């Protein structure tokens, strides 16, 4: 029987074996007192299993309130726990309720964080995953061999559709590959969604007709379900190629529905993530989180950026990028390929489409990015399979937006050449302007 | 112009005014560097406004990692910030992205928790709220003047539909008002949803035909959208009256869609809540959280229980119950009544239906409850408008399930009479058995 396994970082005042057993019980067949139907046979078949315990350090004060230690110390440990797939079937929300759910409330733990999740290959038979992913996003934008350069419409809120479209015109002229709405901008009275799509796509389509380059614009359709479906159709009919969804605000069921439609690349914004992740021993780590959204079918997912304006360390950002680039089912290349071929034959896609999807997801680097961070981003991750977003870093460039976009591309050339900041500026003197305007140690 | 206001508990290494301004900027018109379109006029109209700052204590170590204090101290404060409704319109996911979103990641804060949310009366024109709420749930179950007594099918996972139905038969005979699936049990291979509904409703309908009492069973339909819709129809066609949704696992858009259907009372399970709430200076407090779900239309929402098996304090549980019982729009009784009348005339409901809904939500008390906690629950909240769930507390009662249900009702009678534990057991000697089996200090 296939099993799902989850790795946790935990902290407990109890002997770890006892705490682990209570975790497994609470999330499978247990209640606080034995009940009649809880037979040995049932437990054998459905009980969660503690697979591995690795003791870590002890601490003298609990990370979270609500539990008491007789010894005054709290033991940290890594736990691996597994469940039969039979417990939840192929049901993402119930997977979440099982792997996470009530666990965070147990007084047996003074800290609990879901670090990673391993799913058996059978999941690849039940979920399509990202329709576009890295290869599909590249195909839609015509960008190969370097990161896609993108930006966010700023100010985040307040521009009319006409003002937004004007800005899009400037950015398209500047050579941008990708533009997105801010997560604050969805369908407000001063920029109704349909009007914005019409105004923006008129500019993008005209630019594409003239130059052959179609800028990808991720319209933020985060909303209730009906308006999301309506707005999705609007984007498709206007010739758009992408939509953005605020993953945490919309939730798994809504996001999956949008991804399933399959006509647009889905840009997954993770705003709200800090609530789920910032505490070191509470919540969920990105390697587990991104797997859920890849299963749901998100094509592009935010990972923050090196030298960001947020709290997150560069190490953590680099780990997030790496997790996106790992295959979701590493042991099932054969399965995956046959699944893709099946999809291809069903959908009538050309053979090029077999390179699209396959649970690949494009990491979206953003937050206070201006180009200079490309060097460290590449040094740490050795990839150009990124969507690299700069807001102020483009629009506030001293020589204007076009110079901003050019400088971002140049920074990435320097990065891929392995140059240091000094070497980059020496080789490409035009980088000095952005360095002087935005630069700080990265 | 209508404004939404949010109250936060924050902790910052910066002067609080500065931190507050960065919060307001990040979540309205700001970026990390001034951009051309950010005019004074636009800022005037769309900027979030810091309404009030109340300084609290200072602490010497930060609650969350990722920010530096020059002084070595961190100031806590309560902030009230407001936004024009024009920024997001009536769009729940975008409201969440605005009030919460990236805020948790700002390095200007070493702690941030959304404590409460005030929404202008105009929201009552755009959201129906709970279709059933307290009055509607009472009407569907025929229970007045006391809490509804309910239970959870245990073991959580592993029973077949036939075994579940058999247990439902026992519980119905025992006089239970309400039964729910566990959040781990949705649509697994060993208990396919439709089969479970058929088996369970056959028993419930037969019992209702015989006795006139229809037990409310909340079938857990948490899943992707299409199966949720299919399963919802299944419940309706089988004569069921309720469905359960794991709120955090399904998400706002999916839950709202299910609530909008309006034929079933929606039981909102908050599993995953600990991740959002357990840390004292991170996440969201229940008074804010329950407002979002009432806007979405959830009829019953979990609040944990006094003397629970989880980490939460009794004070916090009592606050949660109280927040559910407060009107969502306290200043708009007139608006609310006219809205309800409008709905009534549109839907052809009888005048009794005007008491249904109106954004009322039924607090669901659960977690390690066995009846004895009724005394303290009532003492603190002075309400019987509760759905009181006991799992083991009923099924593991020494004299069987029927005695378990009877004892829960009796504990609530004693509670409403204001008795102490000693007085209760003296007046109702049958309570001794549950006290001896389950009792501990509450």
Coordinates of N, CA and C in Angstrom, one line a residue, chain A residues 99-284:
Chain A
X99 N -1.9 15.9 7.4 CA -0.5 16.2 7.7 C -0.2 17.4 8.6
X100 N -1.2 18.3 8.7 CA -1.1 19.5 9.5 C -2.2 19.6 10.5
X101 N -3.4 20.1 10.0 CA -4.6 20.1 10.8 C -4.4 20.4 12.3
X102 N -5.0 19.6 13.1 CA -4.9 19.8 14.5 C -3.6 19.7 15.2
X103 N -2.6 19.2 14.5 CA -1.3 19.0 15.1 C -0.7 20.2 15.8
X104 N -0.9 21.4 15.2 CA -0.3 22.6 15.8 C -0.9 22.9 17.1
X105 N -2.0 22.3 17.5 CA -2.7 22.6 18.7 C -2.4 21.7 19.8
X106 N -1.7 20.6 19.5 CA -1.5 19.6 20.6 C -0.6 20.1 21.7
X107 N -1.0 19.9 22.9 CA -0.2 20.4 24.0 C 1.0 19.5 24.3
X108 N 1.1 18.4 23.6 CA 2.3 17.5 23.6 C 3.5 18.2 22.9
X109 N 3.2 19.2 22.2 CA 4.3 19.9 21.4 C 4.3 21.4 21.8
X110 N 5.5 21.8 22.0 CA 5.8 23.3 22.2 C 6.3 23.9 20.9
X111 N 6.3 23.1 19.8 CA 6.7 23.6 18.5 C 6.5 22.5 17.5
X112 N 6.1 22.8 16.3 CA 5.9 21.8 15.3 C 5.9 22.5 13.9
X113 N 6.7 22.0 13.1 CA 6.8 22.6 11.7 C 6.9 21.5 10.7
X114 N 6.1 21.5 9.7 CA 6.1 20.5 8.6 C 7.3 20.9 7.7
X115 N 8.3 20.1 7.6 CA 9.5 20.4 6.9 C 9.5 20.0 5.4
X116 N 8.9 18.8 5.2 CA 8.9 18.2 3.8 C 7.8 17.1 3.8
X117 N 7.5 16.7 2.6 CA 6.4 15.8 2.3 C 6.9 14.9 1.2
X118 N 6.7 13.6 1.3 CA 7.1 12.7 0.2 C 5.8 12.0 -0.2
X119 N 5.5 12.2 -1.5 CA 4.3 11.6 -2.0 C 4.6 10.4 -3.0
X120 N 3.9 9.4 -2.9 CA 4.2 8.2 -3.7 C 3.8 8.5 -5.2
X121 N 4.5 7.8 -6.1 CA 4.3 8.0 -7.6 C 2.8 8.0 -8.0
X122 N 2.0 7.3 -7.3 CA 0.6 7.2 -7.7 C -0.1 8.6 -7.8
X123 N 0.5 9.6 -7.0 CA -0.1 10.9 -7.1 C 0.0 11.5 -8.5
X124 N 1.1 11.0 -9.2 CA 1.3 11.6 -10.6 C 0.2 11.1 -11.5
X125 N -0.5 10.0 -11.1 CA -1.6 9.5 -12.0 C -2.9 10.3 -11.7
X126 N -3.0 11.0 -10.5 CA -4.2 11.6 -10.1 C -4.2 13.1 -10.3
X127 N -3.0 13.7 -10.5 CA -2.9 15.1 -10.6 C -2.1 15.5 -11.9
X128 N -2.6 16.4 -12.6 CA -1.8 16.8 -13.8 C -0.6 17.6 -13.5
X129 N -0.7 18.4 -12.4 CA 0.4 19.3 -12.1 C 0.3 20.5 -13.0
X130 N 1.4 21.4 -12.9 CA 1.4 22.6 -13.7 C 1.3 22.3 -15.2
X131 N 0.3 23.0 -15.8 CA 0.1 22.8 -17.3 C 1.3 23.4 -18.1
X132 N 1.9 24.4 -17.6 CA 2.9 25.1 -18.3 C 4.3 25.0 -17.7
X133 N 4.4 25.3 -16.4 CA 5.7 25.2 -15.7 C 6.8 26.0 -16.4
X134 N 8.0 25.6 -16.3 CA 9.1 26.3 -16.8 C 9.1 26.4 -18.3
X135 N 9.0 25.2 -18.9 CA 9.1 25.1 -20.4 C 7.9 25.9 -21.0
X136 N 6.8 25.7 -20.5 CA 5.6 26.3 -21.0 C 5.6 27.9 -20.9
X137 N 6.1 28.3 -19.8 CA 6.2 29.8 -19.6 C 7.2 30.3 -20.6
X138 N 8.3 29.6 -20.8 CA 9.3 30.1 -21.7 C 8.7 30.1 -23.2
X139 N 7.9 29.0 -23.5 CA 7.4 29.0 -24.8 C 6.4 30.1 -25.0
X140 N 5.6 30.4 -24.0 CA 4.6 31.5 -24.2 C 5.3 32.9 -24.3
X141 N 6.5 33.0 -23.7 CA 7.1 34.4 -23.7 C 8.2 34.4 -24.7
X142 N 8.6 33.3 -25.3 CA 9.7 33.3 -26.2 C 11.1 33.6 -25.6
X143 N 11.2 33.3 -24.3 CA 12.5 33.7 -23.7 C 13.3 32.4 -23.4
X144 N 14.5 32.2 -23.9 CA 15.3 31.1 -23.6 C 16.7 31.5 -23.1
X145 N 17.3 30.6 -22.3 CA 18.7 30.8 -21.9 C 19.0 31.9 -20.9
X146 N 18.0 32.5 -20.4 CA 18.2 33.5 -19.3 C 16.9 33.6 -18.5
X147 N 17.0 34.2 -17.3 CA 15.7 34.4 -16.6 C 14.8 35.3 -17.3
X148 N 13.5 35.1 -17.2 CA 12.5 36.1 -17.6 C 12.6 37.3 -16.7
X149 N 12.6 38.5 -17.4 CA 12.6 39.7 -16.6 C 11.2 40.3 -16.5
X150 N 10.8 40.5 -15.3 CA 9.4 41.0 -15.1 C 9.4 42.1 -14.1
X151 N 8.2 42.7 -14.0 CA 8.0 43.8 -13.1 C 6.5 43.7 -12.6
X152 N 6.3 44.5 -11.5 CA 5.0 44.6 -10.9 C 4.5 46.1 -11.2
X153 N 3.2 46.2 -11.6 CA 2.7 47.5 -11.7 C 2.7 48.2 -10.4
X154 N 3.4 49.4 -10.4 CA 3.4 50.2 -9.1 C 3.0 51.6 -9.5
X155 N 2.4 52.4 -8.7 CA 1.9 52.1 -7.4 C 1.0 50.8 -7.4
X156 N 1.0 50.1 -6.3 CA 0.2 48.8 -6.2 C -1.2 49.0 -6.5
X157 N -1.7 50.2 -6.1 CA -3.1 50.4 -6.1 C -3.4 51.9 -6.4
X158 N -4.4 52.1 -7.2 CA -4.8 53.5 -7.4 C -4.8 53.9 -8.9
X159 N -4.0 53.2 -9.8 CA -4.0 53.6 -11.2 C -5.3 53.1 -11.9
X160 N -5.7 53.9 -12.8 CA -6.9 53.6 -13.7 C -6.4 52.6 -14.7
X161 N -7.3 51.9 -15.4 CA -7.0 51.0 -16.5 C -6.1 51.7 -17.5
X162 N -6.5 52.9 -17.9 CA -5.7 53.7 -18.9 C -4.3 53.9 -18.4
X163 N -4.2 54.3 -17.1 CA -2.8 54.6 -16.6 C -2.0 53.3 -16.6
X164 N -2.6 52.2 -16.2 CA -1.9 50.9 -16.2 C -1.5 50.6 -17.6
X165 N -2.4 50.7 -18.5 CA -2.0 50.4 -19.9 C -0.9 51.2 -20.4
X166 N -0.9 52.5 -20.0 CA 0.2 53.4 -20.5 C 1.5 52.9 -20.0
X167 N 1.5 52.5 -18.7 CA 2.7 52.0 -18.1 C 3.2 50.7 -18.8
X168 N 2.2 49.8 -19.1 CA 2.5 48.6 -19.8 C 3.1 48.9 -21.2
X169 N 2.6 49.9 -21.8 CA 3.2 50.3 -23.1 C 4.7 50.7 -22.9
X170 N 5.0 51.5 -21.9 CA 6.4 51.9 -21.6 C 7.2 50.7 -21.4
X171 N 6.7 49.8 -20.5 CA 7.5 48.6 -20.2 C 7.7 47.6 -21.3
X172 N 6.6 47.5 -22.2 CA 6.8 46.7 -23.4 C 7.8 47.2 -24.3
X173 N 7.8 48.5 -24.5 CA 8.8 49.2 -25.3 C 10.2 49.0 -24.7
X174 N 10.2 48.9 -23.4 CA 11.5 48.8 -22.7 C 12.1 47.3 -22.8
X175 N 11.2 46.4 -23.3 CA 11.7 45.1 -23.6 C 11.4 44.1 -22.5
X176 N 10.5 44.4 -21.6 CA 10.1 43.5 -20.5 C 9.5 42.2 -21.0
X177 N 9.7 41.1 -20.3 CA 9.1 39.8 -20.7 C 7.7 39.6 -20.0
X178 N 7.6 40.1 -18.8 CA 6.5 39.7 -17.9 C 6.1 40.9 -17.0
X179 N 4.8 41.1 -16.8 CA 4.3 42.1 -15.9 C 3.2 41.5 -15.1
X180 N 3.1 41.9 -13.9 CA 2.0 41.5 -13.0 C 1.3 42.6 -12.3
X181 N 0.0 42.4 -12.0 CA -0.7 43.2 -11.0 C 0.0 43.0 -9.7
X182 N -0.1 44.0 -8.8 CA 0.2 43.8 -7.4 C -0.9 42.9 -6.8
X183 N -0.6 42.3 -5.7 CA -1.6 41.4 -5.0 C -2.7 42.3 -4.4
X184 N -2.5 43.6 -4.2 CA -3.5 44.5 -3.7 C -4.5 44.9 -4.7
X185 N -4.2 44.7 -6.0 CA -5.0 45.1 -7.1 C -5.7 43.9 -7.7
X186 N -7.0 43.9 -7.6 CA -7.7 42.8 -8.2 C -8.9 43.3 -9.0
X187 N -10.0 43.7 -8.4 CA -11.1 44.2 -9.2 C -11.8 45.3 -8.5
X188 N -11.0 46.4 -8.2 CA -11.6 47.5 -7.4 C -12.4 48.4 -8.3
X189 N -13.3 49.2 -7.7 CA -14.1 50.2 -8.5 C -13.3 51.1 -9.4
X190 N -12.1 51.5 -9.0 CA -11.3 52.4 -9.8 C -10.5 51.7 -10.9
X191 N -10.5 50.4 -10.9 CA -9.8 49.7 -12.0 C -10.5 48.3 -12.2
X192 N -11.7 48.4 -12.7 CA -12.5 47.2 -12.9 C -11.7 46.2 -13.8
X193 N -11.8 44.9 -13.4 CA -11.0 43.9 -14.0 C -11.1 43.9 -15.5
X194 N -12.3 43.8 -16.0 CA -12.5 43.7 -17.4 C -11.9 44.9 -18.2
X195 N -12.1 46.1 -17.6 CA -11.6 47.3 -18.3 C -10.1 47.3 -18.3
X196 N -9.5 46.8 -17.2 CA -8.1 46.7 -17.1 C -7.5 45.7 -18.2
X197 N -8.2 44.6 -18.3 CA -7.7 43.6 -19.2 C -7.8 44.1 -20.6
X198 N -8.9 44.8 -21.0 CA -9.1 45.4 -22.3 C -8.0 46.4 -22.6
X199 N -7.8 47.3 -21.6 CA -6.8 48.4 -21.9 C -5.4 47.8 -22.0
X200 N -5.1 46.9 -21.1 CA -3.7 46.3 -21.1 C -3.5 45.4 -22.3
X201 N -4.4 44.6 -22.7 CA -4.2 43.6 -23.8 C -4.2 44.3 -25.1
X202 N -4.9 45.5 -25.2 CA -4.8 46.3 -26.5 C -3.4 46.7 -26.7
X203 N -2.7 47.1 -25.7 CA -1.3 47.5 -25.8 C -0.4 46.3 -26.0
X204 N -0.6 45.3 -25.3 CA 0.3 44.1 -25.4 C 0.1 43.4 -26.8
X205 N -1.2 43.3 -27.2 CA -1.4 42.7 -28.5 C -0.8 43.5 -29.7
X206 N -1.0 44.9 -29.6 CA -0.4 45.7 -30.6 C 1.1 45.6 -30.6
X207 N 1.7 45.6 -29.5 CA 3.1 45.5 -29.4 C 3.6 44.1 -30.0
X208 N 2.8 43.1 -29.7 CA 3.2 41.7 -30.2 C 3.0 41.7 -31.7
X209 N 2.0 42.4 -32.3 CA 1.8 42.4 -33.7 C 3.0 43.1 -34.4
X210 N 3.5 44.1 -33.7 CA 4.5 45.0 -34.3 C 5.9 44.3 -34.2
X211 N 6.1 43.6 -33.0 CA 7.5 43.2 -32.8 C 7.6 41.7 -32.7
X212 N 6.5 41.0 -32.6 CA 6.6 39.5 -32.5 C 6.8 39.0 -31.1
X213 N 6.9 40.0 -30.1 CA 7.2 39.6 -28.7 C 5.9 39.9 -27.9
X214 N 5.3 38.8 -27.4 CA 4.1 39.0 -26.5 C 4.5 39.0 -25.1
X215 N 4.3 40.2 -24.5 CA 4.6 40.3 -23.0 C 3.5 39.4 -22.3
X216 N 4.0 38.7 -21.3 CA 3.1 37.9 -20.4 C 2.6 38.8 -19.3
X217 N 1.3 39.0 -19.2 CA 0.8 39.9 -18.1 C -0.1 39.0 -17.2
X218 N 0.3 38.9 -15.9 CA -0.5 38.1 -15.0 C -1.5 39.0 -14.3
X219 N -2.7 38.9 -14.8 CA -3.8 39.7 -14.2 C -4.2 39.0 -12.9
X220 N -4.3 39.8 -11.8 CA -4.7 39.2 -10.5 C -6.2 39.0 -10.4
X221 N -6.6 37.7 -10.5 CA -8.0 37.4 -10.5 C -8.5 36.9 -9.1
X222 N -7.6 37.0 -8.1 CA -8.0 36.6 -6.8 C -9.3 37.2 -6.3
X223 N -10.2 36.3 -6.0 CA -11.6 36.7 -5.7 C -12.4 35.5 -5.3
X224 N -13.7 35.7 -5.2 CA -14.5 34.5 -5.0 C -14.5 33.7 -6.3
X225 N -15.1 32.5 -6.3 CA -15.0 31.6 -7.4 C -15.6 32.1 -8.7
X226 N -16.9 32.6 -8.6 CA -17.6 33.0 -9.8 C -16.8 34.1 -10.6
X227 N -16.5 35.2 -9.8 CA -15.7 36.3 -10.5 C -14.4 35.8 -11.1
X228 N -13.8 34.8 -10.3 CA -12.5 34.3 -10.9 C -12.7 33.6 -12.2
X229 N -13.8 32.8 -12.3 CA -14.0 32.1 -13.5 C -14.3 33.1 -14.7
X230 N -15.2 34.1 -14.3 CA -15.5 35.1 -15.3 C -14.3 35.8 -15.8
X231 N -13.4 36.2 -14.8 CA -12.3 37.0 -15.2 C -11.3 36.1 -16.0
X232 N -11.2 34.9 -15.7 CA -10.3 34.0 -16.4 C -10.7 34.0 -17.9
X233 N -12.0 33.8 -18.1 CA -12.5 33.8 -19.5 C -12.2 35.1 -20.2
X234 N -12.3 36.2 -19.5 CA -12.0 37.5 -20.0 C -10.6 37.6 -20.5
X235 N -9.7 37.1 -19.7 CA -8.2 37.1 -20.1 C -8.0 36.3 -21.3
X236 N -8.6 35.1 -21.3 CA -8.4 34.2 -22.5 C -9.0 34.9 -23.8
X237 N -10.2 35.5 -23.6 CA -10.8 36.0 -24.9 C -10.1 37.3 -25.3
X238 N -9.4 37.9 -24.4 CA -8.6 39.1 -24.8 C -7.2 38.8 -25.3
X239 N -6.9 37.5 -25.3 CA -5.6 37.1 -25.8 C -4.5 37.1 -24.8
X240 N -4.8 37.1 -23.5 CA -3.8 37.1 -22.5 C -3.3 35.7 -22.3
X241 N -2.1 35.6 -21.6 CA -1.5 34.3 -21.4 C -1.3 33.8 -20.0
X242 N -1.7 34.7 -19.0 CA -1.4 34.4 -17.6 C -2.4 35.0 -16.7
X243 N -2.6 34.4 -15.5 CA -3.4 35.0 -14.5 C -2.6 34.8 -13.2
X244 N -2.8 35.7 -12.2 CA -2.2 35.6 -10.9 C -3.3 35.2 -9.9
X245 N -2.9 34.4 -8.9 CA -3.7 34.1 -7.8 C -2.9 34.2 -6.5
X246 N -3.5 34.8 -5.5 CA -3.0 34.9 -4.2 C -3.3 33.5 -3.5
X247 N -2.3 32.7 -3.4 CA -2.6 31.3 -3.1 C -3.2 31.1 -1.7
X248 N -2.7 31.8 -0.7 CA -3.2 31.6 0.7 C -4.5 32.2 0.9
X249 N -4.8 33.3 0.2 CA -6.0 34.0 0.4 C -7.2 33.3 -0.4
X250 N -6.9 32.7 -1.5 CA -7.9 32.0 -2.3 C -8.1 30.6 -1.8
X251 N -7.0 29.9 -1.4 CA -7.1 28.6 -0.9 C -7.0 27.5 -2.0
X252 N -6.7 26.3 -1.5 CA -6.4 25.1 -2.4 C -7.5 24.8 -3.4
X253 N -8.7 24.7 -2.9 CA -9.8 24.3 -3.8 C -10.0 25.3 -4.9
X254 N -10.0 26.6 -4.6 CA -10.2 27.6 -5.6 C -9.1 27.6 -6.6
X255 N -7.8 27.6 -6.0 CA -6.7 27.6 -6.9 C -6.6 26.4 -7.9
X256 N -6.9 25.2 -7.3 CA -6.9 24.0 -8.1 C -7.9 24.2 -9.3
X257 N -9.1 24.7 -9.0 CA -10.1 24.9 -10.0 C -9.6 25.8 -11.2
X258 N -8.9 26.9 -10.8 CA -8.4 27.8 -11.8 C -7.3 27.1 -12.6
X259 N -6.4 26.4 -11.9 CA -5.3 25.8 -12.6 C -5.8 24.7 -13.6
X260 N -6.9 24.0 -13.2 CA -7.4 22.9 -14.0 C -7.9 23.4 -15.4
X261 N -8.3 24.7 -15.4 CA -8.8 25.2 -16.7 C -7.8 25.1 -17.8
X262 N -6.6 25.3 -17.5 CA -5.5 24.9 -18.4 C -5.2 25.8 -19.6
X263 N -5.9 27.0 -19.7 CA -5.6 27.8 -20.8 C -4.6 28.9 -20.6
X264 N -4.3 29.2 -19.3 CA -3.4 30.3 -18.9 C -2.3 29.8 -17.9
X265 N -1.2 30.3 -18.0 CA -0.1 30.1 -17.0 C -0.6 30.7 -15.7
X266 N -0.5 30.0 -14.6 CA -1.0 30.5 -13.3 C 0.2 30.9 -12.5
X267 N 0.2 32.2 -12.1 CA 1.2 32.8 -11.3 C 0.8 32.8 -9.9
X268 N 1.5 32.0 -9.1 CA 1.1 31.8 -7.7 C 1.8 32.8 -6.8
X269 N 1.1 33.7 -6.2 CA 1.6 34.7 -5.2 C 1.4 34.1 -3.8
X270 N 2.5 34.2 -3.0 CA 2.4 33.5 -1.7 C 2.2 34.5 -0.6
X271 N 1.6 35.7 -0.9 CA 1.4 36.7 0.2 C 0.6 36.0 1.4
X272 N 1.0 36.3 2.6 CA 0.5 35.6 3.8 C 1.5 34.5 4.3
X273 N 2.5 34.3 3.5 CA 3.4 33.2 3.7 C 4.1 33.4 5.1
X274 N 4.5 34.7 5.4 CA 5.2 34.9 6.7 C 4.4 34.3 7.9
X275 N 3.1 34.4 7.8 CA 2.3 33.9 8.9 C 2.5 32.4 9.1
X276 N 2.8 31.7 8.0 CA 2.9 30.2 8.0 C 4.3 29.8 8.2
X277 N 5.3 30.7 8.1 CA 6.7 30.2 8.0 C 7.7 31.0 8.9
X278 N 7.4 32.2 9.3 CA 8.4 33.0 9.9 C 9.0 32.4 11.2
X279 N 8.1 31.8 12.0 CA 8.6 31.2 13.2 C 9.4 30.0 12.9
X280 N 10.5 29.8 13.6 CA 11.4 28.7 13.3 C 10.8 27.3 13.6
X281 N 9.9 27.3 14.6 CA 9.4 25.9 15.0 C 7.8 25.9 14.9
X282 N 7.3 26.6 14.0 CA 5.8 26.6 13.8 C 5.5 26.8 12.3
X283 N 4.5 26.0 11.8 CA 4.1 26.2 10.5 C 4.6 25.2 9.5
X284 N 5.1 25.7 8.4 CA 5.5 24.8 7.3 C 6.7 25.5 6.6

